[in-house]
Coordinates of C-alpha atoms in Angstrom, one line a residue:
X24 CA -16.0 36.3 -16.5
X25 CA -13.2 35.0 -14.7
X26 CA -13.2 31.5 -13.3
X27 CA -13.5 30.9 -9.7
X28 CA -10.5 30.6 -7.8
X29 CA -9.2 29.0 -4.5
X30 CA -5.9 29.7 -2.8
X31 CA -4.5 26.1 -2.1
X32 CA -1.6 26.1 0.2
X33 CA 0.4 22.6 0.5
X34 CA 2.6 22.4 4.0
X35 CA 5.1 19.0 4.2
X36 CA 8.3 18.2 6.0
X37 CA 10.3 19.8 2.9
X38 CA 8.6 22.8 1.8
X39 CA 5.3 24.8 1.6
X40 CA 3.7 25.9 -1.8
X41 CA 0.8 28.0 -2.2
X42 CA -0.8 28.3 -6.1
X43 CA -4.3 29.6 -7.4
X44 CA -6.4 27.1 -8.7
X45 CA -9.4 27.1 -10.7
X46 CA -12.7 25.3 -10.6
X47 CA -11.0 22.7 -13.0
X48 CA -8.0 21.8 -11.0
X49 CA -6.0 23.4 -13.3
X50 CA -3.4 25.9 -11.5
X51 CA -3.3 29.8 -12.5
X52 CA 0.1 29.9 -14.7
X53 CA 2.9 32.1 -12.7
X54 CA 1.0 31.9 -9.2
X55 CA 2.8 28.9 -7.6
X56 CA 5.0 29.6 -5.0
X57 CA 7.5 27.5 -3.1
X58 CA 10.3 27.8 0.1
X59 CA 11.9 25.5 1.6
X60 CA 10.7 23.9 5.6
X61 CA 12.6 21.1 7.3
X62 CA 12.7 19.9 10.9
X63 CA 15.6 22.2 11.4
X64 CA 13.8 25.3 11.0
X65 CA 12.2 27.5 14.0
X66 CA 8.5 28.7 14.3
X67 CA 9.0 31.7 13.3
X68 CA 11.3 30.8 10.0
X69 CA 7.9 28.4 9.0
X70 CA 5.6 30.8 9.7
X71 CA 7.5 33.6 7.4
X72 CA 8.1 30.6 4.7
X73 CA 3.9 30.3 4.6
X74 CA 3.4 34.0 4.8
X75 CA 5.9 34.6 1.7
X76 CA 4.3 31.6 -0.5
X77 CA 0.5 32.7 0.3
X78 CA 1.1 36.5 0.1
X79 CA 2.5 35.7 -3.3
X80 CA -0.2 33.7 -4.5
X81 CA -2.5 36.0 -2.9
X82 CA -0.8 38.8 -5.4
X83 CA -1.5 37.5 -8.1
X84 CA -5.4 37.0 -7.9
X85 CA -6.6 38.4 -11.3
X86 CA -8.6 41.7 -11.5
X87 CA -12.3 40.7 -11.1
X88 CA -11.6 37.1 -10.5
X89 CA -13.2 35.6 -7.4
X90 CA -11.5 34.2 -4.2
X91 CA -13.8 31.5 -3.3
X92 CA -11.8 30.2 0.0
X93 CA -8.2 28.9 0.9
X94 CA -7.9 25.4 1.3
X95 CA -4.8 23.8 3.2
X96 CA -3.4 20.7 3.1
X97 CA -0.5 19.4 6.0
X98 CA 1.7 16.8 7.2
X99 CA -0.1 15.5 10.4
X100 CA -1.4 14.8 12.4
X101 CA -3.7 17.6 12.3
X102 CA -6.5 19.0 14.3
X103 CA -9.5 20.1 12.2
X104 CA -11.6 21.2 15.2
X105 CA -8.9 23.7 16.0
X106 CA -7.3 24.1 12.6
X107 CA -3.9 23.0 14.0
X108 CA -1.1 21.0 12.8
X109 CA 1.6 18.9 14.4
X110 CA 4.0 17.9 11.7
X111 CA 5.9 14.9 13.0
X112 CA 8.8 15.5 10.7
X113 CA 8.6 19.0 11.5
X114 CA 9.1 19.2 15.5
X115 CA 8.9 23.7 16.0
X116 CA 5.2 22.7 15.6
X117 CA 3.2 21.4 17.7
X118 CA 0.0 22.1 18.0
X119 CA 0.5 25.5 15.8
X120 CA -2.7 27.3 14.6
X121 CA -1.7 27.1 10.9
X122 CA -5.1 27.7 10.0
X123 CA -6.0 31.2 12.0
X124 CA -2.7 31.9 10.9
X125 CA -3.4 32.0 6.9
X126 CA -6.4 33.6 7.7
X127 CA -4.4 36.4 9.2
X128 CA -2.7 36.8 5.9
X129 CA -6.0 36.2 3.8
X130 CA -9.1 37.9 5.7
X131 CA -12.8 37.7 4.6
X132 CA -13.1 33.9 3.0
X133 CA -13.7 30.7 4.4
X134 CA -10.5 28.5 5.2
X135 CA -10.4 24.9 5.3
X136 CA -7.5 22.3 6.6
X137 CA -7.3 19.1 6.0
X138 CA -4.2 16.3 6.4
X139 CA -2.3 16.0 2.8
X140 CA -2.7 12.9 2.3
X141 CA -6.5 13.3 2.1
X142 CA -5.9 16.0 -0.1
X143 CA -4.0 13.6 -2.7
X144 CA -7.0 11.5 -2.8
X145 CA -9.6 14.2 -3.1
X146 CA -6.7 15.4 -6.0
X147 CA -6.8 12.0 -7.9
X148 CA -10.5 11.3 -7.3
X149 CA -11.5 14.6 -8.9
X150 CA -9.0 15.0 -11.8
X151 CA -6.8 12.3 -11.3
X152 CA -5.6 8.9 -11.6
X153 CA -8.9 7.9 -9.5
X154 CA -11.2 9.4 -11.6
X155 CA -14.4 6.5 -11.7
X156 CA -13.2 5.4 -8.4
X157 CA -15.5 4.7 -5.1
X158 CA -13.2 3.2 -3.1
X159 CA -9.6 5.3 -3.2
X160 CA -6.6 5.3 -1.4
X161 CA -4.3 8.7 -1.8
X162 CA -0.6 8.3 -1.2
X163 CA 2.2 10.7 -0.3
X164 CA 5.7 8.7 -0.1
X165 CA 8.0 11.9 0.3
X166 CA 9.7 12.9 3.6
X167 CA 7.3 11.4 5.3
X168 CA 4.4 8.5 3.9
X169 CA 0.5 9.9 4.4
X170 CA -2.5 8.7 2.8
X171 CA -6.3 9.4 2.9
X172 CA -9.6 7.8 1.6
X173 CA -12.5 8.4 -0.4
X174 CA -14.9 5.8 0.5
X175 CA -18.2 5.1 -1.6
X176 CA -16.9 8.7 -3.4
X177 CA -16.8 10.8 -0.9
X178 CA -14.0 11.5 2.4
X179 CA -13.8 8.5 4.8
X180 CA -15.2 10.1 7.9
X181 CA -13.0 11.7 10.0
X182 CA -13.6 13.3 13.5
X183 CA -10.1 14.6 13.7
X184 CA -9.1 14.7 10.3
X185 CA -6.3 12.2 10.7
X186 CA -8.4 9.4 9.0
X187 CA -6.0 7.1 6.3
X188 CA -2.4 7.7 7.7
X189 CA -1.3 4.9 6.5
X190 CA 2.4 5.8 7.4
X191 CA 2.1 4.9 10.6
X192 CA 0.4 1.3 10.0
X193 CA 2.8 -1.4 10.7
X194 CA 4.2 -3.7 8.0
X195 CA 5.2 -7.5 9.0
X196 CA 8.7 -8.2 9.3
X197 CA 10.0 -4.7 10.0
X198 CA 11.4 -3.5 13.1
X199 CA 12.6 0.2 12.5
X200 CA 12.3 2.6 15.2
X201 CA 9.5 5.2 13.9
X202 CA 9.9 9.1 15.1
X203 CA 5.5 8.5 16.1
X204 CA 6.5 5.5 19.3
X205 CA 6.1 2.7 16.9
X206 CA 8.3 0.2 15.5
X207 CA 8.1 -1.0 11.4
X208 CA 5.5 1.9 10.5
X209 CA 5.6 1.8 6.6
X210 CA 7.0 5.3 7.5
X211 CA 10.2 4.4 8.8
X212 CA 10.9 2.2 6.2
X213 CA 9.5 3.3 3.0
X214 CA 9.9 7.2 3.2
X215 CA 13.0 8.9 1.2
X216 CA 15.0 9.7 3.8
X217 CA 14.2 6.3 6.1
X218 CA 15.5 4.4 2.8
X219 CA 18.4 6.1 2.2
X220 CA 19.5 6.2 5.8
X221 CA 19.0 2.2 5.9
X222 CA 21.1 2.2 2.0
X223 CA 23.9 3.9 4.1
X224 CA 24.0 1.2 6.8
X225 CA 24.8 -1.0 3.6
X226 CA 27.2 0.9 2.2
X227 CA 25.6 3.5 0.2
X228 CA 27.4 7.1 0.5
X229 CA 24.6 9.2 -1.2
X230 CA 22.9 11.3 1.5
X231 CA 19.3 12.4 -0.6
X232 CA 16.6 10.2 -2.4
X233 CA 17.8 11.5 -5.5
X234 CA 21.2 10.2 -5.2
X235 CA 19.8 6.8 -4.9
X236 CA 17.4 7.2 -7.5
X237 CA 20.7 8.0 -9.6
X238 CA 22.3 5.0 -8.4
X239 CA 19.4 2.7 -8.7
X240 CA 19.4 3.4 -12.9
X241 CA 23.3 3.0 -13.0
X242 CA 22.5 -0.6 -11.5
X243 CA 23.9 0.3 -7.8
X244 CA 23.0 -3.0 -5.7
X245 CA 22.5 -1.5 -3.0
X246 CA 20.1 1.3 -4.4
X247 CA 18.3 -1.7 -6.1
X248 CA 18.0 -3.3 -2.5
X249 CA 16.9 0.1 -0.8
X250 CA 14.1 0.6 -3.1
X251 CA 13.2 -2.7 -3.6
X252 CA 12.6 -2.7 0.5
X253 CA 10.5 0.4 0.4
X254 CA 8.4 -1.0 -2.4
X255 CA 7.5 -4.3 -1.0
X256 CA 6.5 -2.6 2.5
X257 CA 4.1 -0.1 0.4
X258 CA 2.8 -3.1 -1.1
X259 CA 2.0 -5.2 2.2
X260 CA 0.9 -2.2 3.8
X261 CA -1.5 -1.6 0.4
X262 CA -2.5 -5.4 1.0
X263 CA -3.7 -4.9 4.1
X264 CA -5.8 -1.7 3.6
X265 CA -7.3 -3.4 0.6
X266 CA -7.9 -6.6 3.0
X267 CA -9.9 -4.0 5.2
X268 CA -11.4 -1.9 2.9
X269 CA -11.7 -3.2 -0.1
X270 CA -10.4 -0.2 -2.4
X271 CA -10.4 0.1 -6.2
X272 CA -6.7 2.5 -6.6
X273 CA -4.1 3.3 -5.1
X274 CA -2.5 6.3 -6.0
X275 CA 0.8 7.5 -4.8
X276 CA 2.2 10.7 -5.2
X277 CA 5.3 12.4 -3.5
X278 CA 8.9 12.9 -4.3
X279 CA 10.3 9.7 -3.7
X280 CA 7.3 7.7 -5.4
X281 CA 9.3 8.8 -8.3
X282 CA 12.5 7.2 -7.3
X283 CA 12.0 4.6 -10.1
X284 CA 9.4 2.9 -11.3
X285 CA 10.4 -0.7 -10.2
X286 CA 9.0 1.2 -6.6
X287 CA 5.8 0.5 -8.1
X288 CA 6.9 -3.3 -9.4
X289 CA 7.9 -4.4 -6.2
X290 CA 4.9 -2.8 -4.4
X291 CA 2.4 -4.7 -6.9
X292 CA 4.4 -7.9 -6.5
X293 CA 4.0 -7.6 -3.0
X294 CA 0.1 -7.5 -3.2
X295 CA 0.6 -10.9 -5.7
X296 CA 1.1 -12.6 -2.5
X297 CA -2.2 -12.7 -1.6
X298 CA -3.4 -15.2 -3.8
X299 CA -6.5 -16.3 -2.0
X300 CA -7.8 -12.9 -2.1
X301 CA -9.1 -12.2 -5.6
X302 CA -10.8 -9.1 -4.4
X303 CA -7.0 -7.9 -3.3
X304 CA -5.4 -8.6 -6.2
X305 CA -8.3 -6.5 -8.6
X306 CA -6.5 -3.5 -6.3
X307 CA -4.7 -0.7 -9.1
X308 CA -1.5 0.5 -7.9
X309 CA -0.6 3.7 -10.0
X310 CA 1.1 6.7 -10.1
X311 CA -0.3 10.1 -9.0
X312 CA -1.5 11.6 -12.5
X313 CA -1.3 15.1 -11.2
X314 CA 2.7 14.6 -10.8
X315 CA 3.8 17.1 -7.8
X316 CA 0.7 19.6 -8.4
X317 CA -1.6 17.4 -7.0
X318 CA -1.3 18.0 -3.3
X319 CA -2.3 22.2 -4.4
X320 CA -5.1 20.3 -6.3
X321 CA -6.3 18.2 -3.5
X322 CA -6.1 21.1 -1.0
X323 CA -8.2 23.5 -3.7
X324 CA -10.6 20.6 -4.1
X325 CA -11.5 21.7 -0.2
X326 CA -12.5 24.5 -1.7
X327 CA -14.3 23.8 -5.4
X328 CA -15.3 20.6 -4.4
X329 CA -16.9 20.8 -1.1
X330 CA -19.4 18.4 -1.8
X331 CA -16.9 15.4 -1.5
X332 CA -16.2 16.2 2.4
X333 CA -20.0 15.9 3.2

């Protein structure tokens, strides 16, 4: 018999994939599918960019292999009681029913949305680098920084599904303007394009994260600078989710976590700093072990793994 499969559909500032995924976390080969968002592009350009990736994935459902449900994970904040999203990076939606709209596209099974970030930590928990873990923090530092929580193993509750955005915490001794009304949300300064944007008032003349991450391992001071920035405000703003919660991982996915590793240094070094606080310090900082399919992971663990949003 065929495994059980869920359509998992991944919606960010950047681009939307959609993949089958099996009851293992392990994604059907040749069923991913990917195009290209942005905060330049209209309503109707995202809603043909989801419609291509999930009607694609949707094709490629195996002959007697069952659909289980759709799971979706998006940038927030979100609405789960309406199944709308409000991507702040993406400004053509607000308040968009991405949810009745996938069900359009996929009729007859059960469809569930939740924020991405929670869907990294649902990911990692299940099959990830969080495996073991009660107390888990999920990261995204990409476009945009988003987070979620597993609490004592299961989703932190969360009446609007917005629960863990730790983006949009503020970190001490930052001032940047953030796109949400705040000012020094670990957002505006540790996200890709909120670090490169600050490299260029230095002097920097790459325009994308992976210019500087190419600059940063020629030795570029300034790339060293930018990303040694970012990292230290992940790790305060770890700190002091740790302080309040007392969590066991960290795990960070998302393009620009894989700048270069000294992101992860500097972010550790920064949670050094609280040395009065043993039960701080005992807090793993590590790398998404799902690489860039764990956000399709986390949203078919809505899905499989229903159990875990109880």
């Amino acid at each position: 018999m065929p495994r059980p499969l869920a359509l998992a559909v991944d919606f960010g500032g950047t681009k939307v994939e959609a993949a089958l995924v099996d009851d293992r976390g392990v994604l059907l080969p040749g069923s991913r599918h990917r195009r290209a968002t942005g905060n330049a592009a209209s309503s109707d350009e995202l809603d043909a960019a989801v419609r291509e990736v999930v009607l694609a994935a949707r094709a490629e459902l195996p002959a007697g292999a069952p659909l289980l449900g759709v799971g979706i994970g998006a940038a927030g904040p979100i609405d789960v009681t309406t199944g709308s999203v409000s991507p702040l990076n993406v400004p053509a939606w607000r308040d968009h029913p991405l949810a009745a709209s996938v069900a359009g596209f996929v009729p007859d099974v059960p469809i569930t949305l939740r924020i991405d970030g929670l869907c990294i930590a649902l990911a990692e928990h299940w099959v990830g680098a969080g495996r073991g873990a009660t107390n888990l923090l999920g990261m995204i530092v990409s476009t945009g920084v988003g987070g979620g929580l597993v609490l004592g193993g299961r989703a932190a509750p969360n009446p609007t599904g917005n629960g863990g955005h730790i983006g949009h915490v503020e970190v001490g001794g930052f001032d940047d303007v953030c796109a949400c009304g705040g000012r020094g949300c670990l957002e505006a300064v540790a996200s890709g394009p909120r670090t490169v944007a600050w490299a260029r008032t230095q002097g920097f003349t790459g325009e994308t994260g992976e210019a500087l991450a190419l600059a940063h391992a020629a030795g570029d001071p300034i790339a060293i600078a930018a990303v040694a920035r970012a990292g230290g405000a992940i790790g305060h703003a770890i700190a002091s989710a740790t302080n309040l919660l007392d969590l066991d991982v960290v795990a960070i996915g998302g393009g620009f976590s894989r700048v270069s590793p000294a992101l992860f240094e500097h972010a550790r070094e920064a949670i050094t700093e609280r040395t009065a606080f043993p039960f701080v310090g005992r807090v793993a900082v590590v790398p998404s072990g799902l690489s860039d399919e764990g956000p399709l992971i986390g949203a078919a663990a809505l899905v499989h793994r229903p159990e875990l949003l109880a």
